[in-house]
Coordinates of N, CA and C in Angstrom, one line a residue:
X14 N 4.9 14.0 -0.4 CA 4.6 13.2 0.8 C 5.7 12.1 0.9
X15 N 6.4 11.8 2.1 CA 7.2 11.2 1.9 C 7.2 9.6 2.0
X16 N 7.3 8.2 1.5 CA 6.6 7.5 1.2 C 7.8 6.2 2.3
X17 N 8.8 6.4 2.4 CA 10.1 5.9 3.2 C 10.8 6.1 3.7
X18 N 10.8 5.3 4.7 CA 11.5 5.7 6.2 C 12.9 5.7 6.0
X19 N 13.8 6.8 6.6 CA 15.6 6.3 6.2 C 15.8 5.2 6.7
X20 N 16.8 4.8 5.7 CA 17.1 3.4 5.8 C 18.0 3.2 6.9
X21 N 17.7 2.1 7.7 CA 19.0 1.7 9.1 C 19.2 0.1 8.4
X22 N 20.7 -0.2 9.1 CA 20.7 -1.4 8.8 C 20.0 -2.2 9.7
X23 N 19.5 -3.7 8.9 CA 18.7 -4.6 10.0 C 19.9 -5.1 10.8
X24 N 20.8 -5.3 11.0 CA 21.5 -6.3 12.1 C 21.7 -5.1 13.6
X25 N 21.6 -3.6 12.6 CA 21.7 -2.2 13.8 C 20.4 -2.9 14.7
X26 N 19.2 -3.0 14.1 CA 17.5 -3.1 14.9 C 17.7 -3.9 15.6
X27 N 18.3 -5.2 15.1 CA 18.3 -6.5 15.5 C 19.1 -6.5 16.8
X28 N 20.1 -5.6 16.8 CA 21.1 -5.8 18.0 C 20.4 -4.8 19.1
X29 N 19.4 -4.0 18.8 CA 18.5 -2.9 19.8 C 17.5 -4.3 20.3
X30 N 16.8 -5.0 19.2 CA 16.0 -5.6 20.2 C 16.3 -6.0 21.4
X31 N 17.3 -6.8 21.8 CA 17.9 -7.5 22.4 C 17.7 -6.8 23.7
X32 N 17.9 -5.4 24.0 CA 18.4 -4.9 24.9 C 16.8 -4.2 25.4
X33 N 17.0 -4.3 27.0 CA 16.1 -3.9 27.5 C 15.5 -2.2 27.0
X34 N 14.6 -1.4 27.3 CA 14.2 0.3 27.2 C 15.1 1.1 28.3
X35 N 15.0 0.0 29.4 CA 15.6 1.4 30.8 C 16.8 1.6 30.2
X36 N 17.6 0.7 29.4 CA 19.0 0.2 29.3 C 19.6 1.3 28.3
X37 N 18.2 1.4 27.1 CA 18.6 2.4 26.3 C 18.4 3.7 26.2
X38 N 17.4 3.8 27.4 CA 17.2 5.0 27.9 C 18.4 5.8 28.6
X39 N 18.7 4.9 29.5 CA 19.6 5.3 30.3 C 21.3 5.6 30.0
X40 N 21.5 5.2 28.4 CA 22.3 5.8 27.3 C 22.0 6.7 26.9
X41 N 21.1 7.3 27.0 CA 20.7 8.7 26.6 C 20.6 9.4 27.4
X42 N 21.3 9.1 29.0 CA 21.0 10.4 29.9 C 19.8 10.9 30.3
X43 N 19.0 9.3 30.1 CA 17.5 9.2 31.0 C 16.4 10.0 29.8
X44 N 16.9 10.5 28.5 CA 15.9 11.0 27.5 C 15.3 9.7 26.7
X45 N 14.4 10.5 26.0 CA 13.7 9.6 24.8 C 13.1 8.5 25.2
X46 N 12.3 8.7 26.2 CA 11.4 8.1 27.2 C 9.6 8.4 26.6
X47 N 9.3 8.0 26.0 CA 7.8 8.7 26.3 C 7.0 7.9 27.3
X48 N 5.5 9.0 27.3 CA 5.0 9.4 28.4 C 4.4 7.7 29.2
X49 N 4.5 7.5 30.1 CA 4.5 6.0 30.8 C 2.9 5.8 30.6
X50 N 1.8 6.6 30.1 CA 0.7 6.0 29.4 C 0.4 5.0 28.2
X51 N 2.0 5.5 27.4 CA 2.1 5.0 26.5 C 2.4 3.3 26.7
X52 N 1.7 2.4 26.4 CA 2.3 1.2 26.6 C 1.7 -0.3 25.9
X53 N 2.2 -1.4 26.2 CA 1.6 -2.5 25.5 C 0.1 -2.6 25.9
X54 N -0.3 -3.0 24.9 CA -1.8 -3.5 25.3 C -2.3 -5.1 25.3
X55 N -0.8 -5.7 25.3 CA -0.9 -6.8 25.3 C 0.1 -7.1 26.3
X56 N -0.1 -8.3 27.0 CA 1.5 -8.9 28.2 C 2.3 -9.1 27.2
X57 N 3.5 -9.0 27.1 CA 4.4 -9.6 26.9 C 4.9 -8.8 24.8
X58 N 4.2 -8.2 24.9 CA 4.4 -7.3 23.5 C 5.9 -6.8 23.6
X59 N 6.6 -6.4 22.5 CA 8.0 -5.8 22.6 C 8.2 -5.4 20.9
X60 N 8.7 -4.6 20.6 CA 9.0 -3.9 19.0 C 10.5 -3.6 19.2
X61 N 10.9 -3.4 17.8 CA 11.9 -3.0 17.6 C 12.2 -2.4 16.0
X62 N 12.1 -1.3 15.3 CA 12.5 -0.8 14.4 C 12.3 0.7 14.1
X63 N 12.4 0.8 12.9 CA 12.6 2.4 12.5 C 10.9 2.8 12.0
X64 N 11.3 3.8 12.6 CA 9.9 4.8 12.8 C 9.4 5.6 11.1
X65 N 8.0 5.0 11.4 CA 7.3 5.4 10.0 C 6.4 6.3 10.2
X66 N 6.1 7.6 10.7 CA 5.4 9.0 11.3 C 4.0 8.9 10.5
X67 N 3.2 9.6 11.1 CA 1.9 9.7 10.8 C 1.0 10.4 12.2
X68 N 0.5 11.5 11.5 CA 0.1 12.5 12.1 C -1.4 13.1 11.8
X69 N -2.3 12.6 12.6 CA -3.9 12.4 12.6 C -4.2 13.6 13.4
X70 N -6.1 13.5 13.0 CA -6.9 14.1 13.5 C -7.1 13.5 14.8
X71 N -7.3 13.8 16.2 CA -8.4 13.0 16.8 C -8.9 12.1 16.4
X72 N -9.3 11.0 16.9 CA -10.3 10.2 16.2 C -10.6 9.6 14.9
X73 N -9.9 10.1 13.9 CA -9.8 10.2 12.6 C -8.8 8.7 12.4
X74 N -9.0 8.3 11.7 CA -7.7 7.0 11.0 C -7.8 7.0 9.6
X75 N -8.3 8.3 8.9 CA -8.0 8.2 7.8 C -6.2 7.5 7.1
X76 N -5.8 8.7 7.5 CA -3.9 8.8 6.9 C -3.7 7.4 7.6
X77 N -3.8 6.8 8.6 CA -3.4 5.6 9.0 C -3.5 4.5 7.7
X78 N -4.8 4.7 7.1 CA -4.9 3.2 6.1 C -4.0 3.6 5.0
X79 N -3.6 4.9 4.9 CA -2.7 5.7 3.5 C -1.3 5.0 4.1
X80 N -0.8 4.9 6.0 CA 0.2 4.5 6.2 C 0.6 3.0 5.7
X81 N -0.2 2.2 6.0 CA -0.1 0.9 6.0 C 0.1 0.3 4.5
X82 N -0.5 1.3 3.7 CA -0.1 1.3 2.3 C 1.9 1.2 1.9
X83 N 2.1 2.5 2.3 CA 3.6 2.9 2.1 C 4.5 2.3 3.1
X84 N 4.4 2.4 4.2 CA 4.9 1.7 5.4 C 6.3 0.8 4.5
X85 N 7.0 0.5 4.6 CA 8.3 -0.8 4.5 C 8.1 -2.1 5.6
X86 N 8.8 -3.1 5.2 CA 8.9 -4.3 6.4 C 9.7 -3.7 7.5
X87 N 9.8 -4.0 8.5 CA 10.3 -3.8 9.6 C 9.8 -2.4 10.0
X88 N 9.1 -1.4 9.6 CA 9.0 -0.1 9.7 C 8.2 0.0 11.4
X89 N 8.1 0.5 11.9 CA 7.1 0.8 13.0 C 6.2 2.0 12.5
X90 N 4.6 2.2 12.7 CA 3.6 3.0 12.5 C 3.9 3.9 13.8
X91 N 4.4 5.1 14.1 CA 4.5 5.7 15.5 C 3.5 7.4 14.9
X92 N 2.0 7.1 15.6 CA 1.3 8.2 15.8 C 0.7 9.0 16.6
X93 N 1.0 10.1 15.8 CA 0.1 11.4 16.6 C -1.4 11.2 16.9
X94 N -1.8 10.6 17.4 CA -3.7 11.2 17.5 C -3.9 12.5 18.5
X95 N -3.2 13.0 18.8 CA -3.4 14.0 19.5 C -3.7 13.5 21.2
X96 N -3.3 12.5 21.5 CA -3.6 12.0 22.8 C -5.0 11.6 22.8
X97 N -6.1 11.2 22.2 CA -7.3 11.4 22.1 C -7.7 9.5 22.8
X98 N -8.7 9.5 23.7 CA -8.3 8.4 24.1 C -9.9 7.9 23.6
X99 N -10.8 9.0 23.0 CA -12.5 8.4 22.8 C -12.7 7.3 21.9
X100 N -12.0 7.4 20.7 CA -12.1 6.6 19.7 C -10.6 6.1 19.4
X101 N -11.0 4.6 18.8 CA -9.8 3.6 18.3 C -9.3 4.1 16.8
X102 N -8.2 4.4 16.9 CA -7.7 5.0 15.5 C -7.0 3.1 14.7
X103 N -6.6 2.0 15.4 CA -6.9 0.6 14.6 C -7.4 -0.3 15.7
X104 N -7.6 -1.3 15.0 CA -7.7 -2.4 16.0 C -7.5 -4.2 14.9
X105 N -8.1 -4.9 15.3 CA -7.7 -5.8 14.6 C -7.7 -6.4 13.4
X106 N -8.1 -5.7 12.0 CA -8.0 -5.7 10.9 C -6.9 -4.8 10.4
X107 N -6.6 -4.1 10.7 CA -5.3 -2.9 10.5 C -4.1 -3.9 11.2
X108 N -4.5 -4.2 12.6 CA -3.4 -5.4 13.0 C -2.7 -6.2 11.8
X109 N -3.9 -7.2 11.6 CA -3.6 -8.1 10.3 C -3.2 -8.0 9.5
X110 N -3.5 -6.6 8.7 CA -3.0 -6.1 7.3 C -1.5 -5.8 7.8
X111 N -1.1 -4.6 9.2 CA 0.0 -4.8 9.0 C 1.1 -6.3 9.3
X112 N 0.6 -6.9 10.0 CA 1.1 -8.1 10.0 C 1.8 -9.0 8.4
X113 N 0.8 -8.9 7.7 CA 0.7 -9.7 6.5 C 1.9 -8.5 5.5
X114 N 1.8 -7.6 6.0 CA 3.0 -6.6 5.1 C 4.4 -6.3 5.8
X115 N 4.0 -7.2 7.2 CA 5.5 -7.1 7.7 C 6.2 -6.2 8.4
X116 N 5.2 -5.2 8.7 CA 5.7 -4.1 9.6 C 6.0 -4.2 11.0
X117 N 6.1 -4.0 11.7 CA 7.0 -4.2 13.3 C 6.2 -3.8 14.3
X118 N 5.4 -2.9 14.3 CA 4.2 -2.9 15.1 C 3.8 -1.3 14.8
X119 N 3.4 -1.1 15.8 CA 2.2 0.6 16.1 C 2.3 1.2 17.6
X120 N 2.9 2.5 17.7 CA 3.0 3.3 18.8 C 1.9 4.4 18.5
X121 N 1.0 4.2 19.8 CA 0.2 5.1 19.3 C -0.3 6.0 20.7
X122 N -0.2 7.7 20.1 CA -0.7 8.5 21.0 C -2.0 9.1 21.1
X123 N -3.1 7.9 21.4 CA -4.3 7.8 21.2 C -5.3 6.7 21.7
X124 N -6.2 5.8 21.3 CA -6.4 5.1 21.2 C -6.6 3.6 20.5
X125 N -6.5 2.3 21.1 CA -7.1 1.3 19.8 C -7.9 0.4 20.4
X126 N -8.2 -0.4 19.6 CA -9.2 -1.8 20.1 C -8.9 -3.2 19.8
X127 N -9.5 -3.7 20.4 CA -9.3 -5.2 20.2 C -8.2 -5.9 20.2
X128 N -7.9 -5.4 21.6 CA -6.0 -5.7 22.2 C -6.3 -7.1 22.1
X129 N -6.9 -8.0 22.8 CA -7.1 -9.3 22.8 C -6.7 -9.8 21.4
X130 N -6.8 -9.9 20.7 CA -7.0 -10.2 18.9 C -5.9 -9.7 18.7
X131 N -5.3 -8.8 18.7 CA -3.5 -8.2 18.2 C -2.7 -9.1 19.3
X132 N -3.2 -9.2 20.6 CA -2.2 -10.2 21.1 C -2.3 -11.7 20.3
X133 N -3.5 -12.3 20.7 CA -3.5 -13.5 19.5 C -2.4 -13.4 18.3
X134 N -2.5 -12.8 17.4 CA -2.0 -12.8 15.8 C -0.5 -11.9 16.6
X135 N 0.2 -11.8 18.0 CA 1.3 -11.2 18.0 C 1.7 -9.9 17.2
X136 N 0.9 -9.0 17.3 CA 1.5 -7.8 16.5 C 1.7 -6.4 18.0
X137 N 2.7 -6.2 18.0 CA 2.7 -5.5 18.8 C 2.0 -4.2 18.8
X138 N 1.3 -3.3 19.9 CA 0.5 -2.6 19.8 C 1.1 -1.8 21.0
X139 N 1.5 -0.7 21.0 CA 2.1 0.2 22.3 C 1.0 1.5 22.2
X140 N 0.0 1.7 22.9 CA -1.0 3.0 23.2 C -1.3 3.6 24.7
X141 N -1.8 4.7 24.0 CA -2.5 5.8 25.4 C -3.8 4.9 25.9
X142 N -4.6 4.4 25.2 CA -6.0 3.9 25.7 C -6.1 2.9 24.8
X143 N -7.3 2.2 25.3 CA -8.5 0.9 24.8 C -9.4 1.5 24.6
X144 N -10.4 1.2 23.5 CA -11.8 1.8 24.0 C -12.4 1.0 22.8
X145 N -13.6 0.5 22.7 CA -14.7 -0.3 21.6 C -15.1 1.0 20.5
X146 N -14.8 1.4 21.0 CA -15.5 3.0 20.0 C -14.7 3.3 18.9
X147 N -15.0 2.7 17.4 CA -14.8 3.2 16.8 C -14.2 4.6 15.9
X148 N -13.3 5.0 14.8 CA -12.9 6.2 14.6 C -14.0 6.5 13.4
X149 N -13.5 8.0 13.1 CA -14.0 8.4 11.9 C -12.7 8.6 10.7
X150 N -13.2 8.7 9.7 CA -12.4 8.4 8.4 C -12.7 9.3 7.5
X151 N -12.2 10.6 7.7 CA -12.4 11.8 7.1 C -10.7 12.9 6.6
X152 N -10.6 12.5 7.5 CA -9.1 13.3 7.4 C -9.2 14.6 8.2
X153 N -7.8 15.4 7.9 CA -6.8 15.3 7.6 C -5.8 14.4 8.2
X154 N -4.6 14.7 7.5 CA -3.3 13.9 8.3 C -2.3 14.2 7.8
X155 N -0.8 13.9 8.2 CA 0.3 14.0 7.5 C 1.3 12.5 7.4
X156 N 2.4 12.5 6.9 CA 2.5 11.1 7.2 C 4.4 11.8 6.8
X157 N 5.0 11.0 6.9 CA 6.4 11.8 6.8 C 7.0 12.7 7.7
X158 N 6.2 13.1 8.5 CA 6.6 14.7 8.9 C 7.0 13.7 10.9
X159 N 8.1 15.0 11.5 CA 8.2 15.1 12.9 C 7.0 15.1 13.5
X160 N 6.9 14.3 14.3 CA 5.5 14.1 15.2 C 5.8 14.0 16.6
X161 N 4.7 14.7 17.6 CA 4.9 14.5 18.5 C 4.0 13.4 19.4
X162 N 4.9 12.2 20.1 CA 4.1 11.3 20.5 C 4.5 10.9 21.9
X163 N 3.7 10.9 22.9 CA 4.0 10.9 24.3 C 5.1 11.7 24.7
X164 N 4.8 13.0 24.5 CA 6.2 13.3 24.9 C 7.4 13.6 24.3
X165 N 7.8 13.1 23.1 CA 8.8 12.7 22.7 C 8.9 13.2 20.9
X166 N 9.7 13.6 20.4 CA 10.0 13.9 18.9 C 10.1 13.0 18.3
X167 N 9.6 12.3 17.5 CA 9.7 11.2 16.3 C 9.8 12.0 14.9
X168 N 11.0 11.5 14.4 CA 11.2 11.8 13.0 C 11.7 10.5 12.3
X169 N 11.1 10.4 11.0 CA 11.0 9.2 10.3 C 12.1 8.8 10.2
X170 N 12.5 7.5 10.4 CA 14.0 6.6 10.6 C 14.4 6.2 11.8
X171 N 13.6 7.1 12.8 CA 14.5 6.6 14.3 C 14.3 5.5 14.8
X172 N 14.9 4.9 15.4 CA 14.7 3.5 16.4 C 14.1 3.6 17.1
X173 N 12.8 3.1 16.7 CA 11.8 2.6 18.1 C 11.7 1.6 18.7
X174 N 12.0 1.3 20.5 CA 12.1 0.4 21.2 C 10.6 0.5 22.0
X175 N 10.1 -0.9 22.0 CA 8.9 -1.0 23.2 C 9.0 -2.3 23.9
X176 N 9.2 -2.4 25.4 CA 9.1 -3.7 25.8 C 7.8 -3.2 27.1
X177 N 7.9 -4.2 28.0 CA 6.9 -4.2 29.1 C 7.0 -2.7 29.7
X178 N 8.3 -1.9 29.7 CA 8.6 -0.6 30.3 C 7.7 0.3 30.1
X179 N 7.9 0.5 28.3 CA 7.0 1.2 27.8 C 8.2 1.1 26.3
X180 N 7.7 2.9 25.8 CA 8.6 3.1 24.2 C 9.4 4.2 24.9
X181 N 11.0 4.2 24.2 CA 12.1 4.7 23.8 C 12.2 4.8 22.6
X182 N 12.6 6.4 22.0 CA 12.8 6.7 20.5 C 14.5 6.7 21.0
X183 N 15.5 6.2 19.7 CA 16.7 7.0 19.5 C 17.0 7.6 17.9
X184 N 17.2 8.7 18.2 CA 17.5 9.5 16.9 C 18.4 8.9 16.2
X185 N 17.7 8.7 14.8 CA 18.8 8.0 13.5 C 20.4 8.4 13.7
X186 N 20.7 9.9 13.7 CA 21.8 10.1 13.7 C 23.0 9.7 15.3
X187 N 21.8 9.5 16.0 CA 22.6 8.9 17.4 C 22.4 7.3 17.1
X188 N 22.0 6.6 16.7 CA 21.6 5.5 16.9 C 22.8 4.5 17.2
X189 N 24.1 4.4 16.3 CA 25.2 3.2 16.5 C 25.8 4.0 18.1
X190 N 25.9 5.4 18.1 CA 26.6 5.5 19.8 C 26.0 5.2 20.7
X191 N 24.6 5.4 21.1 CA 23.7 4.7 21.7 C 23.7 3.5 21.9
X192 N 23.3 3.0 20.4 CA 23.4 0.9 20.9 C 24.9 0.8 21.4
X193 N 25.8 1.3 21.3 CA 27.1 0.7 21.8 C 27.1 1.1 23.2
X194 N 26.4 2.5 23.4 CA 26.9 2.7 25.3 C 25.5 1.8 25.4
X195 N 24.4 1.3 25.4 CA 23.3 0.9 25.9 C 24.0 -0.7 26.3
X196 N 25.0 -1.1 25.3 CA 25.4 -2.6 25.4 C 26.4 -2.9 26.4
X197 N 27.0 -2.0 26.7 CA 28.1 -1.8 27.9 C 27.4 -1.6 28.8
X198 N 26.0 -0.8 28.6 CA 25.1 -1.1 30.3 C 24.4 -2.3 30.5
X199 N 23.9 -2.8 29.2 CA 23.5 -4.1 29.5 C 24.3 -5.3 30.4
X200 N 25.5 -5.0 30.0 CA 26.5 -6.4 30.0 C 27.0 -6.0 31.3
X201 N 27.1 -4.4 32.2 CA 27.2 -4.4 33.6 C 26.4 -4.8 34.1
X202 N 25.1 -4.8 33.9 CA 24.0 -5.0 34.6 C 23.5 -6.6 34.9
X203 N 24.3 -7.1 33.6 CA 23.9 -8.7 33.9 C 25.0 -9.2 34.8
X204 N 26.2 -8.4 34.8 CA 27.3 -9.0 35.2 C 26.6 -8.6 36.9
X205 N 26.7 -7.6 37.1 CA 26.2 -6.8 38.8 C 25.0 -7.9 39.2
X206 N 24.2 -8.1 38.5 CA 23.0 -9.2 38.8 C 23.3 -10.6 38.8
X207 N 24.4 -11.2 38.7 CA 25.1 -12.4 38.7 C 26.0 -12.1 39.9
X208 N 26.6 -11.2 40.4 CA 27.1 -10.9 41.2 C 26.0 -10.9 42.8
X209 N 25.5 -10.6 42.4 CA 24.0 -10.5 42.9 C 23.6 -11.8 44.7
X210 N 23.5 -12.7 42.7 CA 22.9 -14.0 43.0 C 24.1 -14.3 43.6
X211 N 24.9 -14.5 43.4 CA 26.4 -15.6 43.6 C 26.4 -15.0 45.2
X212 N 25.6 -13.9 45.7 CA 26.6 -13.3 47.5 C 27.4 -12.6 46.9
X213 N 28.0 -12.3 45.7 CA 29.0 -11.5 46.0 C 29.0 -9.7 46.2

């Protein structure tokens, strides 16, 4: 089972936060979008780091509490629940723990709870649903492995982006060509919107 995510450098993440999702989507030729259900559960939430897989039952959050174990600092939690929106696979104790270990937030294709309380304590939280309803804790799960999450292929290492838009994955091995064309659209885009304002 694999216990760590490939390693990116932090100043690579640090220079992704920065930049809007459309911005780096739109470096990829409008890919690596997931599905627009997927989103913050709090105003103003935004993540930035490399993707730590985990792949559940429905409902289940077993392998989750095994994630938060192994997980790295900066890592992002990005899960499979199977789209399941009945039951909360975390909510605000899992928040906290990952908080207190440092991790960068949770993409989840499923359910959670107690968005209120993750916004408080600032841990970003990007999901399919809200719901008070509890999971079960039985298993199975995988954790390491390619996952599918809104849409989209996550395999452990890649850059996960979430702001108010929603989440963008970019693949480890694309990641520096990406941030570089994403930063050349940024810097048109601010220029064209200054152009904007000025009348011109």
């Amino acid at each position: 089972m694999t216990t760590n995510t490939a390693d990116l450098a932090t100043d690579l993440i640090a220079r992704y936060a920065k930049l809007p999702t459309a911005n780096v989507a739109d470096a990829m030729d409008r890919l690596g979008a997931m599905d627009s259900r997927i989103k913050p559960v709090w105003s103003g939430a935004t993540l930035a780091g490399r993707a730590y897989t985990v792949w559940t039952r429905a409902g289940d959050n077993k392998v989750l509490h095994e994630a938060l174990r192994l997980a790295a600092p900066g890592d992002v939690l990005v899960v499979n629940g199977e789209s399941d929106e009945s039951r909360a696979l975390l909510g605000e104790l899992m928040g906290e723990r990952a908080k207190v270990n440092g991790l960068a937030g949770f993409v989840v294709d499923g359910a959670i709870r107690d968005a209120e309380v993750l916004g408080e304590i600032a841990m970003p939280v990007f999901a399919r649903a809200v719901t008070p309803a509890g999971p079960f804790k039985h298993g199975p799960g995988k954790l390491g492995t390619t996952v599918a999450v809104g849409g989209v292929a996550v395999a452990p290492g890649d850059v996960v982006l979430g702001d108010s838009d929603g989440v963008v994955v970019v693949p480890q091995a694309d990641a520096e060509r990406v941030l570089i064309a994403a930063e050349v659209k940024f810097a048109d885009e601010t220029a064209r919107r200054a152009d904007i304002k000025a009348g011109r």
